Coordinates of C-alpha atoms in Angstrom, one line a residue:
X1 CA 0.0 0.0 -0.1
X2 CA 2.8 2.4 0.8
X3 CA 4.5 1.4 -2.4
X4 CA 1.3 2.3 -4.5
X5 CA 0.9 5.6 -2.7
X6 CA 4.6 6.6 -3.4
X7 CA 4.1 5.6 -7.0
X8 CA 1.1 7.8 -7.4
X9 CA 2.9 10.8 -5.9
X10 CA 5.7 10.4 -8.3
X11 CA 3.3 10.4 -11.2
X12 CA 1.5 13.5 -10.0
X13 CA 4.8 15.3 -9.6
X14 CA 5.9 14.4 -13.1
X15 CA 2.6 15.5 -14.5
X16 CA 2.8 18.8 -12.7
X17 CA 6.2 19.5 -14.0
X18 CA 5.2 18.8 -17.4
X19 CA 2.3 21.3 -17.4
X20 CA 3.3 24.5 -19.3
X21 CA 3.1 27.8 -17.2
X22 CA 0.9 30.5 -18.4
X23 CA 2.6 33.4 -20.0
X24 CA 2.8 36.8 -18.0
X25 CA 0.3 39.5 -19.1
X26 CA 2.0 42.4 -20.7
X27 CA 1.4 46.1 -20.1
X28 CA -0.5 46.4 -23.4
X29 CA -2.7 43.4 -22.5
X30 CA -3.4 45.0 -19.0
X31 CA -4.6 48.2 -20.7
X32 CA -6.7 46.3 -23.2
X33 CA -8.3 44.3 -20.4
X34 CA -8.9 47.4 -18.4
X35 CA -10.8 49.0 -21.3
X36 CA -12.7 45.8 -21.9
X37 CA -13.8 45.8 -18.3
X38 CA -15.0 49.3 -18.2
X39 CA -17.1 48.7 -21.4
X40 CA -18.8 45.6 -19.9
X41 CA -22.0 45.3 -18.0
X42 CA -20.9 41.9 -16.4
X43 CA -20.3 42.6 -12.8
X44 CA -18.7 39.3 -12.3
X45 CA -16.4 39.7 -15.1
X46 CA -15.5 43.3 -13.9
X47 CA -14.7 41.9 -10.4
X48 CA -12.5 39.3 -12.0
X49 CA -10.6 41.9 -14.1
X50 CA -10.3 44.2 -11.1
X51 CA -8.5 41.5 -9.2
X52 CA -6.2 40.8 -12.0
X53 CA -5.3 44.5 -12.4
X54 CA -4.7 45.1 -8.7
X55 CA -2.2 42.3 -8.7
X56 CA -0.4 43.3 -11.8
X57 CA 2.9 45.1 -11.7
X58 CA 4.1 47.4 -14.6
X59 CA 7.5 47.5 -16.0
X60 CA 7.7 51.0 -14.9
X61 CA 5.7 53.5 -12.6
X62 CA 5.4 55.8 -15.5
X63 CA 4.5 53.3 -18.2
X64 CA 1.7 54.9 -20.3
X65 CA -0.5 51.9 -20.1
X66 CA -0.6 52.4 -16.3
X67 CA -2.5 55.7 -16.8
X68 CA -5.5 53.9 -18.2
X69 CA -5.2 50.9 -15.8
X70 CA -5.3 53.2 -12.8
X71 CA -8.4 55.0 -14.1
X72 CA -10.0 51.6 -14.8
X73 CA -9.3 50.5 -11.3
X74 CA -10.8 53.4 -9.7
X75 CA -13.8 53.3 -12.2
X76 CA -14.5 49.7 -11.3
X77 CA -14.0 50.2 -7.6
X78 CA -16.3 53.1 -7.6
X79 CA -19.1 51.2 -9.6
X80 CA -18.7 48.4 -7.0
X81 CA -19.4 50.9 -4.1
X82 CA -15.9 51.0 -2.9
X83 CA -15.4 54.8 -3.1
X84 CA -12.6 54.9 -0.7
X85 CA -10.5 52.5 -2.7
X86 CA -11.5 54.2 -5.9
X87 CA -10.2 57.5 -4.4
X88 CA -6.9 55.8 -3.6
X89 CA -6.5 54.6 -7.3
X90 CA -7.5 58.0 -8.6
X91 CA -5.0 59.8 -6.3
X92 CA -2.2 57.6 -7.7
X93 CA -3.4 58.6 -11.2
X94 CA -3.5 62.3 -10.2
X95 CA 0.0 62.2 -8.5
X96 CA 1.7 60.4 -11.5
X97 CA -0.2 62.2 -14.3
X98 CA -1.5 65.6 -12.9
X99 CA -2.7 66.6 -16.4
X100 CA -4.3 63.3 -17.4
X101 CA -7.5 63.5 -19.4
X102 CA -9.1 61.0 -17.1
X103 CA -8.9 63.3 -14.0
X104 CA -12.2 65.2 -14.5
X105 CA -14.2 61.8 -14.4
X106 CA -12.2 60.8 -11.2
X107 CA -13.1 64.1 -9.3
X108 CA -16.6 62.9 -8.1
X109 CA -15.4 59.8 -6.5
X110 CA -12.3 61.7 -4.9
X111 CA -14.8 64.4 -3.7
X112 CA -17.0 61.8 -2.1
X113 CA -14.0 60.2 -0.3
X114 CA -12.9 63.6 0.9
X115 CA -16.4 64.3 2.3
X116 CA -16.3 60.9 4.0
X117 CA -13.0 61.9 5.6
X118 CA -14.3 65.3 6.8
X119 CA -12.5 67.2 4.2
X120 CA -15.1 69.7 2.8
X121 CA -12.6 72.1 1.4
X122 CA -10.9 69.5 -0.7
X123 CA -14.2 68.1 -1.8
X124 CA -15.4 71.5 -2.8
X125 CA -12.3 72.1 -4.8
X126 CA -12.7 68.8 -6.7
X127 CA -16.3 69.2 -7.2
X128 CA -15.6 72.6 -8.8
X129 CA -13.4 71.1 -11.3
X130 CA -15.8 68.4 -12.0
X131 CA -18.7 70.9 -12.7
X132 CA -16.6 72.8 -15.1
X133 CA -15.7 69.6 -17.1
X134 CA -17.6 68.1 -20.1
X135 CA -19.2 65.1 -18.1
X136 CA -22.4 63.2 -18.7
X137 CA -25.6 65.0 -17.4
X138 CA -26.2 62.3 -14.8
X139 CA -22.6 62.7 -13.4
X140 CA -22.9 66.5 -13.3
X141 CA -26.2 66.1 -11.4
X142 CA -24.4 63.8 -8.8
X143 CA -21.7 66.4 -8.5
X144 CA -24.2 69.3 -8.1
X145 CA -25.9 67.4 -5.3
X146 CA -22.6 66.8 -3.6
X147 CA -21.4 70.4 -4.0
X148 CA -24.7 71.7 -2.5
X149 CA -24.4 69.4 0.4
X150 CA -20.7 70.3 0.9
X151 CA -21.7 74.0 1.1
X152 CA -24.7 73.4 3.5
X153 CA -22.3 71.3 5.7
X154 CA -20.0 74.1 6.0
X155 CA -22.8 76.7 6.8
X156 CA -22.6 78.3 3.3
X157 CA -25.7 77.1 1.8
X158 CA -26.4 80.5 0.6
X159 CA -23.6 80.2 -2.0
X160 CA -25.4 77.3 -3.7
X161 CA -28.4 79.2 -5.2
X162 CA -26.8 79.5 -8.7
X163 CA -26.1 75.8 -8.7
X164 CA -29.7 75.1 -7.7
X165 CA -31.0 77.1 -10.6
X166 CA -28.6 75.1 -12.9
X167 CA -29.6 71.6 -11.8
X168 CA -29.4 69.0 -14.3
X169 CA -32.5 66.8 -14.9
X170 CA -32.7 63.6 -12.7
X171 CA -33.6 61.1 -15.5
X172 CA -34.7 57.8 -14.1
X173 CA -32.8 58.2 -10.7
X174 CA -34.0 59.9 -7.7
X175 CA -32.1 62.8 -5.7
X176 CA -30.1 61.7 -2.8
X177 CA -30.9 62.6 0.8
X178 CA -27.9 64.9 1.1
X179 CA -28.6 66.5 -2.3
X180 CA -32.1 67.4 -1.2
X181 CA -30.8 68.9 2.0
X182 CA -28.3 71.1 0.1
X183 CA -31.0 72.2 -2.4
X184 CA -33.4 73.1 0.3
X185 CA -30.9 74.9 2.5
X186 CA -29.8 76.9 -0.3
X187 CA -33.4 77.9 -1.2
X188 CA -34.0 78.8 2.4
X189 CA -30.9 80.9 2.5
X190 CA -32.2 82.8 -0.6
X191 CA -35.7 83.0 1.0
X192 CA -37.4 81.1 -1.9
X193 CA -40.3 79.9 0.3
X194 CA -42.5 78.2 -2.4
X195 CA -39.5 76.3 -3.9
X196 CA -38.3 75.2 -0.5
X197 CA -41.6 73.9 0.5
X198 CA -41.7 71.8 -2.6
X199 CA -38.3 70.2 -1.9
X200 CA -39.4 69.5 1.7
X201 CA -42.4 67.8 0.3
X202 CA -40.2 65.6 -2.0
X203 CA -38.0 64.7 0.9
X204 CA -40.9 63.7 3.1
X205 CA -42.3 61.6 0.2
X206 CA -39.0 60.0 -0.9
X207 CA -37.5 59.6 2.5
X208 CA -40.3 59.5 5.1
X209 CA -37.9 58.2 7.8
X210 CA -34.9 60.1 6.5
X211 CA -31.9 61.0 8.6
X212 CA -32.1 64.6 7.8
X213 CA -35.9 65.2 8.3
X214 CA -35.5 67.0 11.5
X215 CA -32.8 69.2 10.0
X216 CA -35.0 70.1 7.1
X217 CA -38.0 70.9 9.3
X218 CA -35.8 73.2 11.4
X219 CA -34.5 74.9 8.2
X220 CA -38.2 75.5 7.1
X221 CA -39.2 76.9 10.5
X222 CA -36.1 79.3 10.3
X223 CA -37.2 80.3 6.8
X224 CA -40.7 81.1 7.9
X225 CA -39.4 83.3 10.7
X226 CA -36.9 85.0 8.3
X227 CA -39.6 85.8 5.9
X228 CA -41.7 87.4 8.6
X229 CA -44.2 84.6 9.2
X230 CA -43.6 84.3 13.0
X231 CA -46.8 82.5 13.6
X232 CA -46.2 79.6 11.3
X233 CA -42.5 79.4 12.3
X234 CA -43.5 79.0 15.9
X235 CA -45.9 76.2 14.8
X236 CA -43.1 74.5 12.8
X237 CA -40.7 74.6 15.7
X238 CA -43.3 73.3 18.1
X239 CA -44.2 70.5 15.7
X240 CA -40.4 69.5 15.4
X241 CA -40.1 69.5 19.2
X242 CA -43.2 67.3 19.6
X243 CA -42.1 64.9 16.8
X244 CA -38.4 64.7 17.7
X245 CA -38.0 65.7 21.3
X246 CA -34.5 64.3 21.7
X247 CA -33.0 65.3 18.3
X248 CA -30.2 67.8 18.5
X249 CA -32.5 69.9 16.1
X250 CA -35.3 70.0 18.8
X251 CA -33.0 72.0 21.1
X252 CA -32.3 74.3 18.2
X253 CA -36.1 74.6 17.8
X254 CA -36.5 75.2 21.5
X255 CA -33.9 78.1 21.3
X256 CA -35.5 79.6 18.2
X257 CA -39.0 79.3 19.7
X258 CA -37.7 80.9 22.9
X259 CA -36.3 83.7 20.9
X260 CA -39.6 84.3 19.0
X261 CA -41.3 84.4 22.4
X262 CA -38.9 87.0 23.9
X263 CA -38.1 89.3 21.1
X264 CA -41.5 90.5 20.4
X265 CA -41.9 88.7 17.1
X266 CA -45.2 87.0 18.3
X267 CA -48.0 89.2 19.5
X268 CA -49.2 88.1 22.9
X269 CA -52.4 86.5 21.4
X270 CA -50.4 84.3 19.0
X271 CA -47.9 83.4 21.8
X272 CA -50.8 81.8 23.7
X273 CA -50.5 77.9 24.0
X274 CA -46.7 77.7 23.8
X275 CA -44.4 77.1 26.7
X276 CA -42.7 80.3 27.9
X277 CA -39.0 80.8 27.3
X278 CA -38.1 79.7 30.8
X279 CA -40.0 76.5 30.4
X280 CA -38.3 75.9 27.0
X281 CA -34.9 76.6 28.7
X282 CA -35.7 74.2 31.4
X283 CA -36.5 71.4 28.9
X284 CA -33.1 72.0 27.2
X285 CA -31.4 71.9 30.7
X286 CA -32.8 68.3 31.2
X287 CA -31.1 67.0 27.9
X288 CA -27.7 65.2 28.2
X289 CA -25.4 65.4 31.2
X290 CA -25.2 68.3 33.7
X291 CA -22.4 70.2 31.9
X292 CA -24.1 69.7 28.6
X293 CA -27.3 71.0 29.9
X294 CA -25.6 74.0 31.5
X295 CA -24.0 75.0 28.2
X296 CA -27.3 74.7 26.3
X297 CA -29.0 76.9 28.8
X298 CA -26.1 79.4 28.4
X299 CA -26.5 79.3 24.8
X300 CA -30.1 80.3 24.9
X301 CA -29.3 83.1 27.3
X302 CA -26.5 84.3 25.0
X303 CA -28.9 84.3 22.0
X304 CA -31.6 86.2 23.8
X305 CA -29.1 88.8 25.2
X306 CA -27.8 89.4 21.7
X307 CA -31.2 89.6 20.3
X308 CA -32.1 92.3 22.8
X309 CA -28.8 94.2 22.5
X310 CA -27.5 93.4 26.0
X311 CA -23.9 93.2 24.8
X312 CA -22.2 93.2 28.2
X313 CA -24.6 90.4 29.5
X314 CA -23.8 88.5 26.3
X315 CA -20.1 88.7 26.9
X316 CA -20.6 87.6 30.6
X317 CA -22.5 84.7 29.4
X318 CA -19.8 83.7 27.0
X319 CA -17.4 83.7 29.9
X320 CA -19.7 81.5 31.9
X321 CA -20.1 79.1 28.8
X322 CA -16.4 78.8 28.3
X323 CA -15.7 78.0 32.0
X324 CA -17.9 74.8 31.5
X325 CA -15.1 73.4 29.1
X326 CA -17.2 73.1 26.0
X327 CA -16.6 70.1 23.7
X328 CA -15.3 69.9 20.2
X329 CA -17.3 72.0 17.7
X330 CA -18.8 74.1 20.3
X331 CA -16.1 76.8 20.4
X332 CA -16.5 78.4 17.0
X333 CA -20.3 79.1 17.3
X334 CA -19.7 80.7 20.7
X335 CA -16.7 82.6 19.3
X336 CA -18.8 84.0 16.5
X337 CA -21.6 85.1 18.9
X338 CA -18.9 86.7 21.2
X339 CA -17.6 88.7 18.1
X340 CA -21.1 89.9 17.4
X341 CA -21.3 91.0 21.2
X342 CA -18.0 92.8 21.0
X343 CA -18.8 94.7 18.0
X344 CA -22.2 95.7 19.6
X345 CA -20.5 97.0 22.8
X346 CA -17.9 98.8 20.9
X347 CA -20.6 100.6 18.9
X348 CA -22.5 101.5 22.1
X349 CA -19.3 102.9 24.0
X350 CA -18.2 104.9 21.0
X351 CA -21.6 106.5 20.8
X352 CA -21.4 107.4 24.4
X353 CA -17.7 108.4 24.2
X354 CA -16.9 105.8 26.8
X355 CA -14.0 103.6 25.2
X356 CA -12.4 103.0 28.6
X357 CA -15.3 100.5 29.4
X358 CA -13.8 98.3 26.6
X359 CA -10.4 97.8 28.1
X360 CA -11.4 94.3 29.5
X361 CA -12.4 92.9 26.2
X362 CA -9.4 94.2 24.2
X363 CA -7.6 91.0 23.9
X364 CA -6.5 89.6 20.6
X365 CA -9.8 87.8 20.1
X366 CA -11.9 91.1 20.9
X367 CA -9.6 93.2 18.6
X368 CA -9.8 90.9 15.7
X369 CA -13.6 90.6 16.1
X370 CA -13.9 94.1 14.8
X371 CA -13.8 95.4 11.3
X372 CA -11.0 97.6 10.2
X373 CA -13.0 100.7 10.2
X374 CA -14.4 100.0 13.7
X375 CA -10.8 99.3 14.9
X376 CA -9.6 102.7 13.7
X377 CA -12.5 104.5 15.3
X378 CA -11.8 102.7 18.6
X379 CA -8.0 103.4 18.4
X380 CA -8.7 107.0 17.8
X381 CA -11.2 107.2 20.7
X382 CA -8.8 105.6 23.1
X383 CA -6.0 107.9 22.2
X384 CA -8.4 110.9 22.7
X385 CA -8.9 109.5 26.4
X386 CA -5.1 109.3 26.9
X387 CA -5.2 105.4 26.7
X388 CA -2.3 105.3 24.3
X389 CA -1.1 101.9 25.6
X390 CA -4.5 100.4 24.6
X391 CA -4.1 101.9 21.2
X392 CA -0.6 100.4 20.8
X393 CA -1.8 97.0 22.0
X394 CA -4.5 97.1 19.2
X395 CA -1.9 97.9 16.7
X396 CA 0.3 95.0 17.8
X397 CA -2.7 92.5 17.5
X398 CA -3.7 93.3 14.0
X399 CA -2.1 92.2 10.8
X400 CA 1.0 94.1 9.8
X401 CA -0.6 95.8 6.8
X402 CA -3.2 97.4 9.1
X403 CA -0.9 98.6 11.7
X404 CA 0.0 102.0 10.0
X405 CA -3.6 102.8 9.6
X406 CA -4.3 102.2 13.3
X407 CA -1.3 104.3 14.3
X408 CA -2.6 107.0 12.1
X409 CA -6.0 107.0 13.7
X410 CA -4.5 107.0 17.2
X411 CA -2.4 110.0 16.3
X412 CA -5.5 111.8 15.1
X413 CA -7.0 111.5 18.5
X414 CA -3.9 112.3 20.6
X415 CA -3.2 115.5 22.5
X416 CA 0.7 115.5 22.5
X417 CA 0.8 118.1 25.3
X418 CA -1.0 115.9 27.8
X419 CA 0.4 112.6 26.7
X420 CA 3.9 113.2 25.2
X421 CA 5.2 109.8 26.0
X422 CA 2.3 108.1 24.3
X423 CA 2.7 110.3 21.2
X424 CA 6.2 109.4 20.7
X425 CA 5.6 105.7 21.3
X426 CA 3.0 105.8 18.5
X427 CA 5.1 107.9 16.1
X428 CA 7.2 106.1 13.5
X429 CA 10.9 106.0 14.6
X430 CA 12.3 107.1 11.3
X431 CA 11.6 109.9 8.9
X432 CA 7.9 111.0 8.7
X433 CA 5.7 113.6 7.1
X434 CA 4.8 117.2 8.3
X435 CA 1.8 115.9 10.4
X436 CA 4.1 113.5 12.3
X437 CA 6.8 116.0 12.6
X438 CA 4.3 118.5 14.2
X439 CA 3.2 115.8 16.8
X440 CA 6.6 114.9 17.5
X441 CA 7.6 118.5 18.1
X442 CA 4.6 119.1 20.4
X443 CA 5.5 116.0 22.5
X444 CA 9.3 116.9 22.5
X445 CA 8.4 120.4 23.7
X446 CA 6.2 119.0 26.4
X447 CA 9.0 116.9 27.6
X448 CA 11.5 119.8 27.4
X449 CA 13.7 117.8 24.9
X450 CA 14.8 121.1 23.2
X451 CA 17.3 119.6 20.8
X452 CA 14.8 117.0 19.5
X453 CA 12.0 119.6 19.4
X454 CA 14.1 122.1 17.2
X455 CA 14.7 119.4 14.7
X456 CA 11.1 118.5 14.5
X457 CA 9.8 121.9 14.3
X458 CA 11.8 122.5 11.2
X459 CA 9.8 119.7 9.4
X460 CA 6.5 120.3 11.0
X461 CA 3.4 121.2 9.2
X462 CA 2.8 125.1 9.2
X463 CA 0.0 126.5 11.1
X464 CA -1.1 127.7 14.4
X465 CA -0.2 124.5 16.1
X466 CA 3.3 124.7 15.0
X467 CA 3.6 128.3 16.0
X468 CA 2.4 127.5 19.5
X469 CA 4.9 124.8 19.9
X470 CA 7.6 127.1 18.4
X471 CA 6.7 129.8 21.0
X472 CA 7.1 127.4 23.8
X473 CA 10.5 126.5 22.4
X474 CA 11.8 130.0 22.0
X475 CA 10.5 131.1 25.3
X476 CA 12.4 128.4 27.2
X477 CA 15.0 129.4 29.7
X478 CA 18.3 130.5 28.3
X479 CA 20.7 127.5 27.8
X480 CA 24.0 127.4 29.6
X481 CA 26.3 130.1 28.1
X482 CA 23.5 131.4 25.8
X483 CA 23.1 135.1 25.7
X484 CA 20.0 137.2 25.2
X485 CA 21.2 138.6 21.9
X486 CA 21.7 135.1 20.5
X487 CA 18.2 134.1 21.5
X488 CA 16.9 137.3 19.9
X489 CA 18.6 136.4 16.6
X490 CA 17.3 132.8 16.8
X491 CA 13.8 134.3 17.2
X492 CA 14.1 136.5 14.2
X493 CA 15.6 133.7 12.2
X494 CA 12.6 131.4 12.9
X495 CA 10.3 134.4 12.1
X496 CA 11.9 135.1 8.9
X497 CA 11.7 131.5 7.4
X498 CA 8.2 130.7 8.9
X499 CA 5.7 130.2 6.1
X500 CA 2.6 130.7 8.1
X501 CA 0.0 133.5 7.2
X502 CA 0.6 136.7 9.1
X503 CA -2.4 136.1 11.4
X504 CA -1.2 132.6 12.3
X505 CA 2.4 133.7 13.1
X506 CA 1.4 136.9 14.9
X507 CA 2.6 135.6 18.3
X508 CA 6.1 134.9 16.8
X509 CA 6.0 138.3 15.3
X510 CA 5.3 140.0 18.6
X511 CA 7.9 138.0 20.4
X512 CA 10.5 139.2 17.9
X513 CA 9.2 142.8 18.2
X514 CA 9.4 142.7 22.0
X515 CA 13.0 141.5 22.0
X516 CA 13.7 144.5 19.9
X517 CA 11.9 146.8 22.3
X518 CA 13.9 145.3 25.3
X519 CA 17.1 146.0 23.3
X520 CA 16.0 149.6 22.7
X521 CA 15.9 149.1 18.9
X522 CA 12.7 151.3 18.6
X523 CA 12.6 151.6 14.8
X524 CA 13.2 148.0 14.1
X525 CA 10.5 147.0 16.8
X526 CA 8.0 149.6 15.2
X527 CA 8.6 147.9 11.9
X528 CA 7.7 144.5 13.4
X529 CA 4.6 145.4 15.2
X530 CA 1.7 144.8 12.9
X531 CA -0.6 147.8 12.0
X532 CA -3.7 145.6 12.0
X533 CA -3.2 142.9 14.6
X534 CA -5.8 140.4 15.7
X535 CA -8.4 141.4 18.3
X536 CA -6.7 139.7 21.2
X537 CA -3.5 141.5 20.6
X538 CA -4.8 145.0 19.7
X539 CA -4.4 146.6 23.1
X540 CA -0.7 145.3 23.6
X541 CA 0.3 146.3 20.0
X542 CA -1.2 149.8 20.3
X543 CA 0.7 150.3 23.5
X544 CA 4.0 149.2 22.0
X545 CA 3.7 151.1 18.8
X546 CA 2.8 154.2 20.4
X547 CA 5.9 153.7 22.9
X548 CA 8.2 153.2 19.9
X549 CA 6.7 156.3 18.1
X550 CA 7.2 158.3 21.3
X551 CA 10.8 157.2 21.7
X552 CA 11.5 158.0 18.1
X553 CA 10.1 161.6 18.6
X554 CA 7.0 161.0 16.7
X555 CA 4.6 162.4 19.4
X556 CA 1.7 163.2 16.9
X557 CA 1.6 159.5 15.4
X558 CA 2.0 158.2 18.9
X559 CA -1.1 160.1 20.1
X560 CA -3.0 159.1 17.0
X561 CA -2.3 155.4 17.7
X562 CA -3.5 155.7 21.2
X563 CA -6.6 157.7 20.3
X564 CA -7.5 155.1 17.6
X565 CA -7.2 152.3 20.1
X566 CA -8.8 154.0 23.0
X567 CA -11.9 151.7 23.1
X568 CA -9.8 148.4 22.7
X569 CA -9.7 146.2 25.6
X570 CA -6.4 145.3 27.2
X571 CA -3.7 147.5 28.8
X572 CA -6.1 150.4 29.0
X573 CA -4.5 151.8 32.0
X574 CA -1.0 151.8 30.6
X575 CA -2.1 153.3 27.4
X576 CA -4.0 156.0 29.3
X577 CA -0.8 156.7 31.2
X578 CA 1.3 157.0 28.3
X579 CA -1.3 159.3 26.6
X580 CA -1.3 161.6 29.6
X581 CA 2.5 161.9 29.6
X582 CA 2.6 162.7 25.9
X583 CA -0.1 165.5 26.4
X584 CA 1.8 167.3 29.2

């Protein structure tokens, strides 16, 4: 028996060795087989070919036949419902042949895989490419529905209204659940009530137990509220709460209904029969664990506070909410609501000229919540109140390209005389224009930095403000070793090259004339004192001109000067005394 078994084994081995080995498939044959499988309607044959193609190794990664085979693999995998594996094959195709003519047809499967992996931005980009390609109408429709869902899932449903208007016909297929959600939310965002109502009816008919029915009912209720039909909106919310009391959308409906009941949208008569806002809030509190219930209640209070314009209360509620350690996905909605509250509080404080109330919220988050124009207004208001450090903190928190505008706004509100250090801190360290030079001069004068003040005054913008700062500089105590004659020459040098109008630089003119008077240079002083001074200086100028004329022996003109200014206020006693002496 053992001998017979051994003999049979030998025969089998010899027969096996003699059987010829099947020849290896070539790259060209693999490509031809791939094309044949894509054209076939035989699922069994397609699966057999797919297994062969997946196990085949090309001579080179860049073999031209591999491009078709990779596309065929993805095509067959997608047809068999394995979108994830199809996307892998298409990604290999895209990586190796980024300009392949097959890529437009591959985009829908890769977009679906991106959505499944939670990458809506990638999916949106791929769907945009697919919609721009020349693909069959049924494929375009599939892409349109995915694209609308992608937008809706990112909270950007409003951007899909043009896609809704251009939807391709369905043919024999029916719309997907997610596609109907995207279509309806786009219509709701565009306030297309009748069309949205039709889509909702289609969803209820096609998917009576659909996953997203509560979501669409909530969207419908919000649309009714947005279009001013608060009565039916309240009914829709109440119906959703009754049908799906434990769904996340039910809590949204409770919050929306609580808002309708508290913001005055529903007249008292129409509000009868509904639970009051506190009862709705209590129902939300019972959902989930203790922390979750607290956050839901705080969210309702936050929305109500924002609706009523109670900005500080809303910010306090945000602080309480964040103290409960919110979970993933809860941070961004609250951050958006906080930004709304910050903008509202800033508007209120600016209107009341109370920017100092905003200091506790001017962190990076609060500053970046504001629009650029609002940040500039706030920076200006803070500087006007002497809060320059807060203005500088704002400038540090914003993008670099906006920082010069904020600094400029702060400088417009500054008073360099009362806050010179803050002014210098806000000014650019290097060369600047006439306006900045004027501010620098005013600040340096206030700090008694005479050398720096002189340099800035030379470049400062002409006008009364520059003359005022220049007067403070020229009337400073004499420097060590400086003689009065030198100061007088400096005053006249500044006077000679000052471009201001005579009325604006009159204080400087009088200072130069007074120095001539003290030096006994009567004729020079008389030439400097203006013949038509401003009202505030008429009394002094009349006294000085008459004195100069008297010293020069011009008694008649001196008396005429005094007589002409007899009714002018200022130095009346001195002028009367001089007139009496001249008439003796």
